[in-house]
Coordinates of C-alpha atoms in Angstrom, one line a residue:
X1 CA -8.8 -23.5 -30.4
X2 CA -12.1 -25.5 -30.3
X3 CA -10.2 -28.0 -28.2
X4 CA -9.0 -25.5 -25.5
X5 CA -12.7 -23.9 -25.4
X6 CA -13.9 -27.2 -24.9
X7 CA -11.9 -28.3 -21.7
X8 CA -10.5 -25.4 -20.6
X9 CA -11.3 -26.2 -16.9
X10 CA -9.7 -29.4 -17.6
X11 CA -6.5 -28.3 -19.1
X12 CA -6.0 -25.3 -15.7
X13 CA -6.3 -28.0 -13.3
X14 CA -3.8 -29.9 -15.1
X15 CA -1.4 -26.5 -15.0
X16 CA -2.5 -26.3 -11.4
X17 CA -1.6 -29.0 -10.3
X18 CA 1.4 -29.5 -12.5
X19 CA 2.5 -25.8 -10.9
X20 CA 1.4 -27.3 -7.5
X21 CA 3.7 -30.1 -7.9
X22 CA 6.7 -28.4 -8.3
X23 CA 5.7 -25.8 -5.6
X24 CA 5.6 -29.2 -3.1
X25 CA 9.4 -30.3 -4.7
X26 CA 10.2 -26.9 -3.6
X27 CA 8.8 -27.1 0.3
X28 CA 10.4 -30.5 0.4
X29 CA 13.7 -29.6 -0.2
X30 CA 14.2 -26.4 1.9
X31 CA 13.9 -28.7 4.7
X32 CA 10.8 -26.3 6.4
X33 CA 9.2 -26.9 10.1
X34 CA 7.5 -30.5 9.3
X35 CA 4.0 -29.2 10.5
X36 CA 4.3 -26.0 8.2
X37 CA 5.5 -27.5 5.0
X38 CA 2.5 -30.3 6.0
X39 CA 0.0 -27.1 5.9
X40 CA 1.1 -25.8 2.7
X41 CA 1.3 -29.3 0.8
X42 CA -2.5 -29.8 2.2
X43 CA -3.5 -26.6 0.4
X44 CA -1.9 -27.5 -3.0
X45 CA -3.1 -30.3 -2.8
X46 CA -6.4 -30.0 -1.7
X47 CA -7.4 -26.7 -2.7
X48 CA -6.7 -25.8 -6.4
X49 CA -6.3 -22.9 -7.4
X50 CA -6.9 -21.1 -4.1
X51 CA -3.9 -23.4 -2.5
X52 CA -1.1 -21.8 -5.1
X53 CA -2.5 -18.2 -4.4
X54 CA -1.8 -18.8 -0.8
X55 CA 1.2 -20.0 -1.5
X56 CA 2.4 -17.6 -3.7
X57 CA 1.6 -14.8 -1.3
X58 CA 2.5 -16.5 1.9
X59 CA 5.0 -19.1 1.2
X60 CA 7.8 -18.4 -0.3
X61 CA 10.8 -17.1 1.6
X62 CA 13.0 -14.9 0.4
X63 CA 17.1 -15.1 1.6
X64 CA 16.7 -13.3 4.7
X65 CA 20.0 -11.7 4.1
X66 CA 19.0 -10.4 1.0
X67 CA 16.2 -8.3 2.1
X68 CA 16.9 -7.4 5.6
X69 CA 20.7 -5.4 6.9
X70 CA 20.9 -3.6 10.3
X71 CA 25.1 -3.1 9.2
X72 CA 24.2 0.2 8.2
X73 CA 22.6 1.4 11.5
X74 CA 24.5 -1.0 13.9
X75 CA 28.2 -0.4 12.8
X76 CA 27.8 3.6 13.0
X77 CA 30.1 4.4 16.1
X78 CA 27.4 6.7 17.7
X79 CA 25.4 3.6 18.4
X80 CA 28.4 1.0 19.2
X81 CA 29.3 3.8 21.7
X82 CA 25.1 3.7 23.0
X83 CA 25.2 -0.2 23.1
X84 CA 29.0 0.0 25.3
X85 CA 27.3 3.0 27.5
X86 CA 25.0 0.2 28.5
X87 CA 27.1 -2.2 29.8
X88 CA 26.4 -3.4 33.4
X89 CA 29.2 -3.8 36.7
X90 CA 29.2 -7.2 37.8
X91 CA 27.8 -6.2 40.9
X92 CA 24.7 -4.7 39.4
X93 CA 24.1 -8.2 37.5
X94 CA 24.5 -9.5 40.6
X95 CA 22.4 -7.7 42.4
X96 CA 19.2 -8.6 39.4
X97 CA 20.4 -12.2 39.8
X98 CA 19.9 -11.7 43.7
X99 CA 16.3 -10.2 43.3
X100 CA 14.9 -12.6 40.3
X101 CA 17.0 -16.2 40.9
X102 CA 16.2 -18.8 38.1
X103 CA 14.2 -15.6 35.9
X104 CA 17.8 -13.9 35.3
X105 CA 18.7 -17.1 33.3
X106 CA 16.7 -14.9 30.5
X107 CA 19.1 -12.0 30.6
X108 CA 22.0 -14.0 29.0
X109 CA 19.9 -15.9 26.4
X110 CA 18.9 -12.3 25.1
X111 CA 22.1 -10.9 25.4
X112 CA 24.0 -14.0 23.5
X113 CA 21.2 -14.1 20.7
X114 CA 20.9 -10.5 19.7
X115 CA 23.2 -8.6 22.4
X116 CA 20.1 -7.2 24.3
X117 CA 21.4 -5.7 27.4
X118 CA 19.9 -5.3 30.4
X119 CA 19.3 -1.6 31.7
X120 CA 18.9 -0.7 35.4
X121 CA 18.0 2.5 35.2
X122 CA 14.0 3.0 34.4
X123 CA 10.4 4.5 35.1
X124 CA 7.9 2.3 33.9
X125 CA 4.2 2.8 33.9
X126 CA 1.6 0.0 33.1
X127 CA -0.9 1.3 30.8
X128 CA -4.3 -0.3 30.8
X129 CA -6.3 0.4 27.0
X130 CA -6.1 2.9 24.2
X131 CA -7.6 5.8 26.3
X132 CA -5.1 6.4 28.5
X133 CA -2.5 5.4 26.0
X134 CA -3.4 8.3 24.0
X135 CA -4.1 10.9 26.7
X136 CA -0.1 10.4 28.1
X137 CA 1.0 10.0 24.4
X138 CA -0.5 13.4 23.0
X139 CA 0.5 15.1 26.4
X140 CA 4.6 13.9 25.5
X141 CA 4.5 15.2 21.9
X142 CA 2.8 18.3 22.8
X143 CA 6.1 19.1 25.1
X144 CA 8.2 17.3 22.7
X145 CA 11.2 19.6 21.9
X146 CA 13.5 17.7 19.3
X147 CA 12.4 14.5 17.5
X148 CA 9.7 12.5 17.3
X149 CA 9.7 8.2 16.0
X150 CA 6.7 5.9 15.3
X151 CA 7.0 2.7 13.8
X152 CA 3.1 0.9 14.3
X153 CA 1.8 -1.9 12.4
X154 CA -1.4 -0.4 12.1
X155 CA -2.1 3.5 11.7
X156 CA -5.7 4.1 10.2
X157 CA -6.9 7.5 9.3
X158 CA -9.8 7.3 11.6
X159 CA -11.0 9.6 14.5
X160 CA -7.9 9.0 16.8
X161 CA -5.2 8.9 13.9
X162 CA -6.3 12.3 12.1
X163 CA -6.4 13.4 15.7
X164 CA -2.3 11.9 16.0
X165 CA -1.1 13.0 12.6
X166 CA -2.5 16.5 12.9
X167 CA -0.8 17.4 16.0
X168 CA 2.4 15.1 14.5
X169 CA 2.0 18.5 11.2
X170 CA 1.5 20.6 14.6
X171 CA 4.8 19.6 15.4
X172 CA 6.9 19.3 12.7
X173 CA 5.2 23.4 12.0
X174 CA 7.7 24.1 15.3
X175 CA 10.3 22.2 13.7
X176 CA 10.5 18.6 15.4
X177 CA 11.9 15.9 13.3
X178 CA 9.3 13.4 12.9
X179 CA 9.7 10.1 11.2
X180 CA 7.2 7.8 10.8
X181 CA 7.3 3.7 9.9
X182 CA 3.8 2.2 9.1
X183 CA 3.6 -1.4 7.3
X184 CA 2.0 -1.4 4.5
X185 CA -0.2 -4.4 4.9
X186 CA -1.9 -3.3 8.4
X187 CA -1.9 0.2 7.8
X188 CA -4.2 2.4 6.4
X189 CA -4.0 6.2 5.5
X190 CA -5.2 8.3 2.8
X191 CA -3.9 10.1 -0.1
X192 CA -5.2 13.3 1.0
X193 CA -3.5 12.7 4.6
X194 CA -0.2 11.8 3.3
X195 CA -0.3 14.4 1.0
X196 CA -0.7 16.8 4.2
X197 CA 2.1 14.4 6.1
X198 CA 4.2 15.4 3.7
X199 CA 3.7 19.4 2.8
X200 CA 4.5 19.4 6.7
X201 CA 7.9 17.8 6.4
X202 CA 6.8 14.7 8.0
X203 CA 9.2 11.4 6.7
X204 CA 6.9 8.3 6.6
X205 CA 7.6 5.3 4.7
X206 CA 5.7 1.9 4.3
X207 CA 7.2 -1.4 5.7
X208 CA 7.9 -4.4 2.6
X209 CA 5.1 -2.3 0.1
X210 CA 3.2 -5.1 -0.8
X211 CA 2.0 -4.6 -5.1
X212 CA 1.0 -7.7 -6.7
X213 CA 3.3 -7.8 -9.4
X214 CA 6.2 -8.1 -6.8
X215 CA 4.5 -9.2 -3.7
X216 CA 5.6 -12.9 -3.7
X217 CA 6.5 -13.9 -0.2
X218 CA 6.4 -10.2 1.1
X219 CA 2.9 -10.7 2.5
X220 CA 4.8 -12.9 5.5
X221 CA 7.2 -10.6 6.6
X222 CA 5.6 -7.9 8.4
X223 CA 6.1 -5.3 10.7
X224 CA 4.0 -5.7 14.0
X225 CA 6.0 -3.6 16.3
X226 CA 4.1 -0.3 18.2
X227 CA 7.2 1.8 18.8
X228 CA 7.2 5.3 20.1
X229 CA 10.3 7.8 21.1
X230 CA 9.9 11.1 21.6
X231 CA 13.4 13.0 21.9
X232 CA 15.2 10.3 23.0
X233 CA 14.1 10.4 25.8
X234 CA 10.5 9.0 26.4
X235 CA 9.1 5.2 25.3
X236 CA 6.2 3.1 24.7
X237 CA 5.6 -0.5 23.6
X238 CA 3.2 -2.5 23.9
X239 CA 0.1 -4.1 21.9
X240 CA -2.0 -0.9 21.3
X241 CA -2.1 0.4 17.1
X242 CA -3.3 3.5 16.2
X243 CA -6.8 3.1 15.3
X244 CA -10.8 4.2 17.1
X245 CA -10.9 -0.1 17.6
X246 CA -8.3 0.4 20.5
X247 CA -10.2 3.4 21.7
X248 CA -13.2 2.5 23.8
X249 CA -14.5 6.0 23.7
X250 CA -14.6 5.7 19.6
X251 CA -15.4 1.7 19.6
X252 CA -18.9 -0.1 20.0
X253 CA -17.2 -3.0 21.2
X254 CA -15.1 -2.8 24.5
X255 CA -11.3 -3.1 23.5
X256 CA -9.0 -4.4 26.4
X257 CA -5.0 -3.9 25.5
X258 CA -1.9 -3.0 27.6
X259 CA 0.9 -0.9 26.9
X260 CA 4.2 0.5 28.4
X261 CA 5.8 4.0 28.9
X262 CA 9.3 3.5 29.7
X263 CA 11.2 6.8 30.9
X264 CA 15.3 6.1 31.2
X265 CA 18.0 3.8 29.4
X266 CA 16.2 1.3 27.7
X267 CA 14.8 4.3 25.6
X268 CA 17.8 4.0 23.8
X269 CA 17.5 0.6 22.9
X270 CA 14.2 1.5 21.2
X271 CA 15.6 4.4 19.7
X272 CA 18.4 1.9 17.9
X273 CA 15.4 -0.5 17.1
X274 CA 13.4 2.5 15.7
X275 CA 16.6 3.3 13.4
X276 CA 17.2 0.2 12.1
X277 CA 13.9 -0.1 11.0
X278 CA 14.1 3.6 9.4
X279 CA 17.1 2.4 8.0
X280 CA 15.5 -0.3 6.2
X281 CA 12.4 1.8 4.9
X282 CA 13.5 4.8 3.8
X283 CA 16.9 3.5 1.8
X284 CA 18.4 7.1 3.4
X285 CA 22.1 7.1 4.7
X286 CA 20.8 8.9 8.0
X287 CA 23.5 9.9 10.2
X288 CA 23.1 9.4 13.8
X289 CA 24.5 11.9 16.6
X290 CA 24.3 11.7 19.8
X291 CA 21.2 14.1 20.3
X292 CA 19.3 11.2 19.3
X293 CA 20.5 9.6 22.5
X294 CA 20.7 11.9 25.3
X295 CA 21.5 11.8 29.1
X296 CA 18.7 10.9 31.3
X297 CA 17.8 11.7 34.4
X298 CA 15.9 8.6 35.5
X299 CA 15.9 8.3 39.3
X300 CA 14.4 4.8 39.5
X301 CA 16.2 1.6 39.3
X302 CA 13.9 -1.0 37.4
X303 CA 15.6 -3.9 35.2
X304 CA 14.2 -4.0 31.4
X305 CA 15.8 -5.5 28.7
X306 CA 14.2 -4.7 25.0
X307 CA 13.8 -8.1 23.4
X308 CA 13.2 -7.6 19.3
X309 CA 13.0 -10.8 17.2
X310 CA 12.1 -11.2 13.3
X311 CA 13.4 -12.3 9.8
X312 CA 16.4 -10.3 10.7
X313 CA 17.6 -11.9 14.0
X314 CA 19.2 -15.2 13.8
X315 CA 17.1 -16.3 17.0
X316 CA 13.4 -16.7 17.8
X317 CA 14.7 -14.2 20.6
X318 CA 10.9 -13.1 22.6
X319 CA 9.9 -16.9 22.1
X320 CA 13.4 -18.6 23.6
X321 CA 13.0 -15.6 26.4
X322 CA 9.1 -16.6 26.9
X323 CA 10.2 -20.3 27.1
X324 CA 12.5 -20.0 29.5
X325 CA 10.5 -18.0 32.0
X326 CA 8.0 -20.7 32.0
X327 CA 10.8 -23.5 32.2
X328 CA 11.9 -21.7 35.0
X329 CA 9.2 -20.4 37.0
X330 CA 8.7 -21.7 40.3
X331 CA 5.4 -21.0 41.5
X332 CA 2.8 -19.2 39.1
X333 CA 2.8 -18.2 35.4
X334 CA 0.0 -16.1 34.3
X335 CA -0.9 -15.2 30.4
X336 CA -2.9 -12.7 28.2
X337 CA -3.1 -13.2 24.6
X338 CA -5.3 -13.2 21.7
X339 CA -4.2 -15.6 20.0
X340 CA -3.3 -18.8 21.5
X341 CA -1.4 -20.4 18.5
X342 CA 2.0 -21.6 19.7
X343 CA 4.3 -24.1 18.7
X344 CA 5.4 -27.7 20.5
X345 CA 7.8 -26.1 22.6
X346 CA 5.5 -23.5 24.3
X347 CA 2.5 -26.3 24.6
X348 CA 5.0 -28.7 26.1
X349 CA 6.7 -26.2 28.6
X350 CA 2.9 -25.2 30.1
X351 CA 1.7 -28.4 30.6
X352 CA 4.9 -29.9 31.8
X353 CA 4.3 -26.6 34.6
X354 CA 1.1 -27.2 35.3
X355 CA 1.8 -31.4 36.1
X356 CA 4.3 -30.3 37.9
X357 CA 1.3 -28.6 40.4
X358 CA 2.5 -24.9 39.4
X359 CA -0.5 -22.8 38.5
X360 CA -0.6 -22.1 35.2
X361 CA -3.6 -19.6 34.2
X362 CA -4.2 -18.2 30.5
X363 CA -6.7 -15.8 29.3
X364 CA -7.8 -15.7 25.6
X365 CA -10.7 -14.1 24.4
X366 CA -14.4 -15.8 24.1
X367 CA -14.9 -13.9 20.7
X368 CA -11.6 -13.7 18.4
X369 CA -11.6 -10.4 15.8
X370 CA -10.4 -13.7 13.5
X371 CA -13.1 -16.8 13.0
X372 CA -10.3 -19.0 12.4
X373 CA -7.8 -18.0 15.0
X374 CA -10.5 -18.5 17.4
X375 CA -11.2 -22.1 15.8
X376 CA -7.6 -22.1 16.3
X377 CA -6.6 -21.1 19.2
X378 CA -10.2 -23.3 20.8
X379 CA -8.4 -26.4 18.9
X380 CA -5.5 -26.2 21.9
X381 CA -7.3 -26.0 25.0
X382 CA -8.1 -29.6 25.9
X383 CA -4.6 -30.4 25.7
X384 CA -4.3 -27.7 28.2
X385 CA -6.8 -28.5 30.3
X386 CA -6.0 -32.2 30.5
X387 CA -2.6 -31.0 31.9
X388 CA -4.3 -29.3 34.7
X389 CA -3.7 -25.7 33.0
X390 CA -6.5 -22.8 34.3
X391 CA -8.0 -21.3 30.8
X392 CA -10.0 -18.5 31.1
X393 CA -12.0 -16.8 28.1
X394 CA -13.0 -13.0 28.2
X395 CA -16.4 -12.3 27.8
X396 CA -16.5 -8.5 28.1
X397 CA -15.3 -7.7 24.7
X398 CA -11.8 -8.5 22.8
X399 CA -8.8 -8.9 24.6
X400 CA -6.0 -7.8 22.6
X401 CA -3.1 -7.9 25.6
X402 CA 0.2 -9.8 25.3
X403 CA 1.5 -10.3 28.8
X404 CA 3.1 -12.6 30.9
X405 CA 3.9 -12.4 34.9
X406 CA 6.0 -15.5 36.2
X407 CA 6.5 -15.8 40.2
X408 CA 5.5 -11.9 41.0
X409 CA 9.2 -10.6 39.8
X410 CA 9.3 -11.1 36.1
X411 CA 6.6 -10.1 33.4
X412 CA 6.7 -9.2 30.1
X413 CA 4.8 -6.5 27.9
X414 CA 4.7 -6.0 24.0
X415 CA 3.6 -6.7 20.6
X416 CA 4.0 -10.5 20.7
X417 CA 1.1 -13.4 20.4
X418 CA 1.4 -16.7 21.5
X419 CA 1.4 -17.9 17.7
X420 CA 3.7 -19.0 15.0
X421 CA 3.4 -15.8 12.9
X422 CA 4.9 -13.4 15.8
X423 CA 7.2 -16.4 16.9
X424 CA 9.0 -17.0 13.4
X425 CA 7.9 -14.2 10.9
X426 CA 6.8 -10.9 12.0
X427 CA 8.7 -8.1 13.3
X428 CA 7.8 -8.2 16.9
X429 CA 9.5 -6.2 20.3
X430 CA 8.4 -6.7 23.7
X431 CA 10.0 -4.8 27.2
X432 CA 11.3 -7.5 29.7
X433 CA 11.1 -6.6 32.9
X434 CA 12.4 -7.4 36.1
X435 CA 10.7 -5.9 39.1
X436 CA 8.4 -7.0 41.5
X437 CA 6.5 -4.0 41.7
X438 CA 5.3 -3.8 38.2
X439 CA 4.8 -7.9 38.0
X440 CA 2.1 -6.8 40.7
X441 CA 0.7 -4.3 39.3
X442 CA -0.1 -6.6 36.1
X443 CA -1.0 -9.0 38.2
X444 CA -3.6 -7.0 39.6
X445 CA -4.8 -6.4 35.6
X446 CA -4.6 -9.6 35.4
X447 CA -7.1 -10.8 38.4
X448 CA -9.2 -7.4 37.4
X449 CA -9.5 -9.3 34.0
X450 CA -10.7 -12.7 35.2
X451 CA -13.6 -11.2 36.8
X452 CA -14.9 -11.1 33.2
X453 CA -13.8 -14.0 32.1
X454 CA -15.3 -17.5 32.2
X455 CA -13.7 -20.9 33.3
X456 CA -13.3 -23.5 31.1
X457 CA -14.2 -27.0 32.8
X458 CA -12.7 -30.4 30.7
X459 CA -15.5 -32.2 30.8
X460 CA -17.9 -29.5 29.6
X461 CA -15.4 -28.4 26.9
X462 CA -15.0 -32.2 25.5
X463 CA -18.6 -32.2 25.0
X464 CA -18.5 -29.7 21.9
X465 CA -19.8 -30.7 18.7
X466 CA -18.3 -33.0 16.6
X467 CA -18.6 -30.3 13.8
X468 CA -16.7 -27.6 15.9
X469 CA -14.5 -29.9 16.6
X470 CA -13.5 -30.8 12.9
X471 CA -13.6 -26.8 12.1
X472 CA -10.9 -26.4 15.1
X473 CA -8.9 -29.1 13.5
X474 CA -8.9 -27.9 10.1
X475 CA -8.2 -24.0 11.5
X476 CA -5.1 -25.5 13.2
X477 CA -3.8 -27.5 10.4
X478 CA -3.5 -23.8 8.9
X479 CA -2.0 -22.4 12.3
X480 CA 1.1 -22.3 10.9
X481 CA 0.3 -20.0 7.7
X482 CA -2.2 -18.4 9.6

């Protein structure tokens, strides 16, 4: 017992590192991403202690098809009979693949990975920050007559969300269903509140609970959608969570985000997203009618497709879509996102664009929310630059938006960063959509935003410290845990 008193830190580092080792047989054999399994060994390695906890939280994956079914919700024939209801003529693909060229090359990929199909017929309004987000949102539940979904990564029980969940109890006092989805990592609502939630009627349940007794590998798979329906018939999507940060009229610091309210058929695809998600949380054998998914009377013809990737597609769907719109794009490709983390084949596909004397432009934000996704993200702009790439950093505040306009006819608006984690783990969904109407409209956020932005010159940005430099390097050899 003396001995053990005696060298005690000596004998844990030998269990460290003797755990440790076995940790790095373990990464070895699954055969991981080379740069990921790199990132982990590091931290064993190099980082006792610390290095396993990470580890131990982050790293280990379980069987995707153990944890994660859809069979339940997608083999019920109301939603077989949905999914067939959406089926296009020939002549209306044609017609997209008139309007959008080489961009429609997107629609099949989504449709052969995870059977996305395109819609035609759809209102879409471009929503610029949490203000008006939540004006149009609390205006649609207030004349909300049936049901009422949200599935958010983040709902905090702050200014904005008491004010949500209250008129959410106002609602289900009427008798709305109303089902909530919240992930239990991002989230954040009290006892008291859920308490409340529930003497209403309200469902909620928590996303992959996270406890520390049975947390290992659960801290990776999380659930970073911002999905609303109300009665089926009304959508939104887009990057803005429930909390006074995305509210510039609650926040000290000026919060810039974008989000979507889609009226018409690709509700329903949200709807069937929303329900396999339910499915999932709540273990209930809900069964779905068709009042869930009722006639529209959309008048306008735009072309969105509802792209959804995570642990439970067998496709990185939203990254395959993002790469081939940039493969593809012919004269311009403009990009917000706040985190600029990607992998090979997104770096490769930009600078490949930009040589190619396409203009490329990014925005990211000057100041991150995250020190070392900023290191991060800073660690892959010269490569950018070199390749003649336009990189632009926002100065007014944080820029939380995740969008993408290629050649004035395509863009893209969701929950999806330019980083491994929404490319390979997290739940993410993001509205694809074809119309050059809206792809100017964003544009004009976009060129609205570069006013307060500033340009990033090579020369000037190869002249950082040596010091920042190393920090960037480190941050991105962690990118891929991150």
């Amino acid at each position: 017992m003396e001995f053990v008193k005696n060298h005690i830190w000596q004998i844990l580092f030998v269990l460290n590192y003797t755990v440790a080792l076995s940790a790095v047989v373990t990464i070895l054999l699954k055969k991981v991403n080379p740069t990921k399994a790199l990132s982990y060994i590091i931290g064993l390695l190099a980082l006792p202690f610390l290095g396993l906890i990470v580890y131990y939280l982050f790293g280990q994956e379980y069987r995707k098809n153990k944890i994660f079914s859809r069979k339940n919700v997608l083999n019920q024939s109301i939603v077989k009979r949905i999914q067939d209801e959406l089926e296009l003529e020939a002549k209306e693909v044609n017609e997209v693949d008139d309007l959008l060229d080489q961009k429609s090359k997107v629609i099949p990929l989504l449709y052969n990975n995870e059977n996305s199909k395109l819609t035609i017929n759809n209102d879409i309004k471009l929503i610029k920050n949490g203000d008006e987000k939540f004006k149009l949102l609390f205006k649609d539940i207030e004349e909300a007559e049936h049901h009422i979904h949200l599935e958010y990564f983040i709902i905090k029980d702050d200014k904005i969300g008491r004010e949500l969940l209250d008129l959410l109890c106002k609602k289900a006092s009427e008798g709305l269903e109303i089902r909530i989805a919240i992930d239990d990592v991002g989230s954040s609502i009290t006892s008291k509140m859920k308490r409340k939630l529930k003497d209403c009627g309200i469902a909620m349940h928590p996303f992959m609970p996270v406890r520390f007794s049975n947390s290992t590998g659960k801290m990776n798979y999380r659930d970073h959608r911002k999905i609303v329906v109300v009665d089926g018939k009304i959508g939104y999507v887009g990057g803005i969570n429930v909390s006074d940060a995305y509210v510039n009229a609650n926040n000290d610091r000026y919060w810039r985000d974008t989000h979507v309210r889609i009226v018409g058929e690709a509700v329903k695809q949200l709807q069937i997203l929303f329900f396999t998600t339910w499915d999932f949380v709540s273990g209930d054998e809900l069964e779905i009618s068709k009042t869930y998914f009722p006639d529209h009377n959309c008048k306008e013809n735009i072309p969105l497709q509802i792209a959804a990737s995570g642990p439970d597609t067998d496709w990185s769907n939203i990254m395959e879509a993002i790469f081939v719109a940039i493969t593809n794009a012919e004269d311009h490709v403009y990009i917000t996102t706040p985190y600029f983390i990607p992998n090979s084949e997104i770096v490769t596909a930009l600078q490949v664009l930009a040589r190619s004397n396409k203009e490329v432009k990014i925005i990211v934000p000057k100041k991150s929310d995250s020190w070392i996704a900023e290191y991060a993200t800073n660690s892959y702009l010269e490569m950018l630059l070199e390749a003649g790439v336009e990189v632009y950093r926002y100065t007014k505040g944080f820029i939380h938006a995740k969008t993408m306009v290629v050649d004035g006819v395509f863009c893209t608006v969701g929950t999806t960063n330019m980083d491994y984690r929404s490319f390979n783990i997290n739940f993410e969904v993001n509205a694809l959509i074809y119309n050059k109407k809206i792809s100017s409209e964003l544009t004009e956020f976009f060129n609205e935003d570069l006013k307060h932005c500033e340009k990033l010159e090579l020369n000037s940005w190869k002249n950082r410290s040596k010091r920042t430099k190393l920090i960037e390097a480190v941050a991105r050899l962690m990118a891929p845990i991150l």
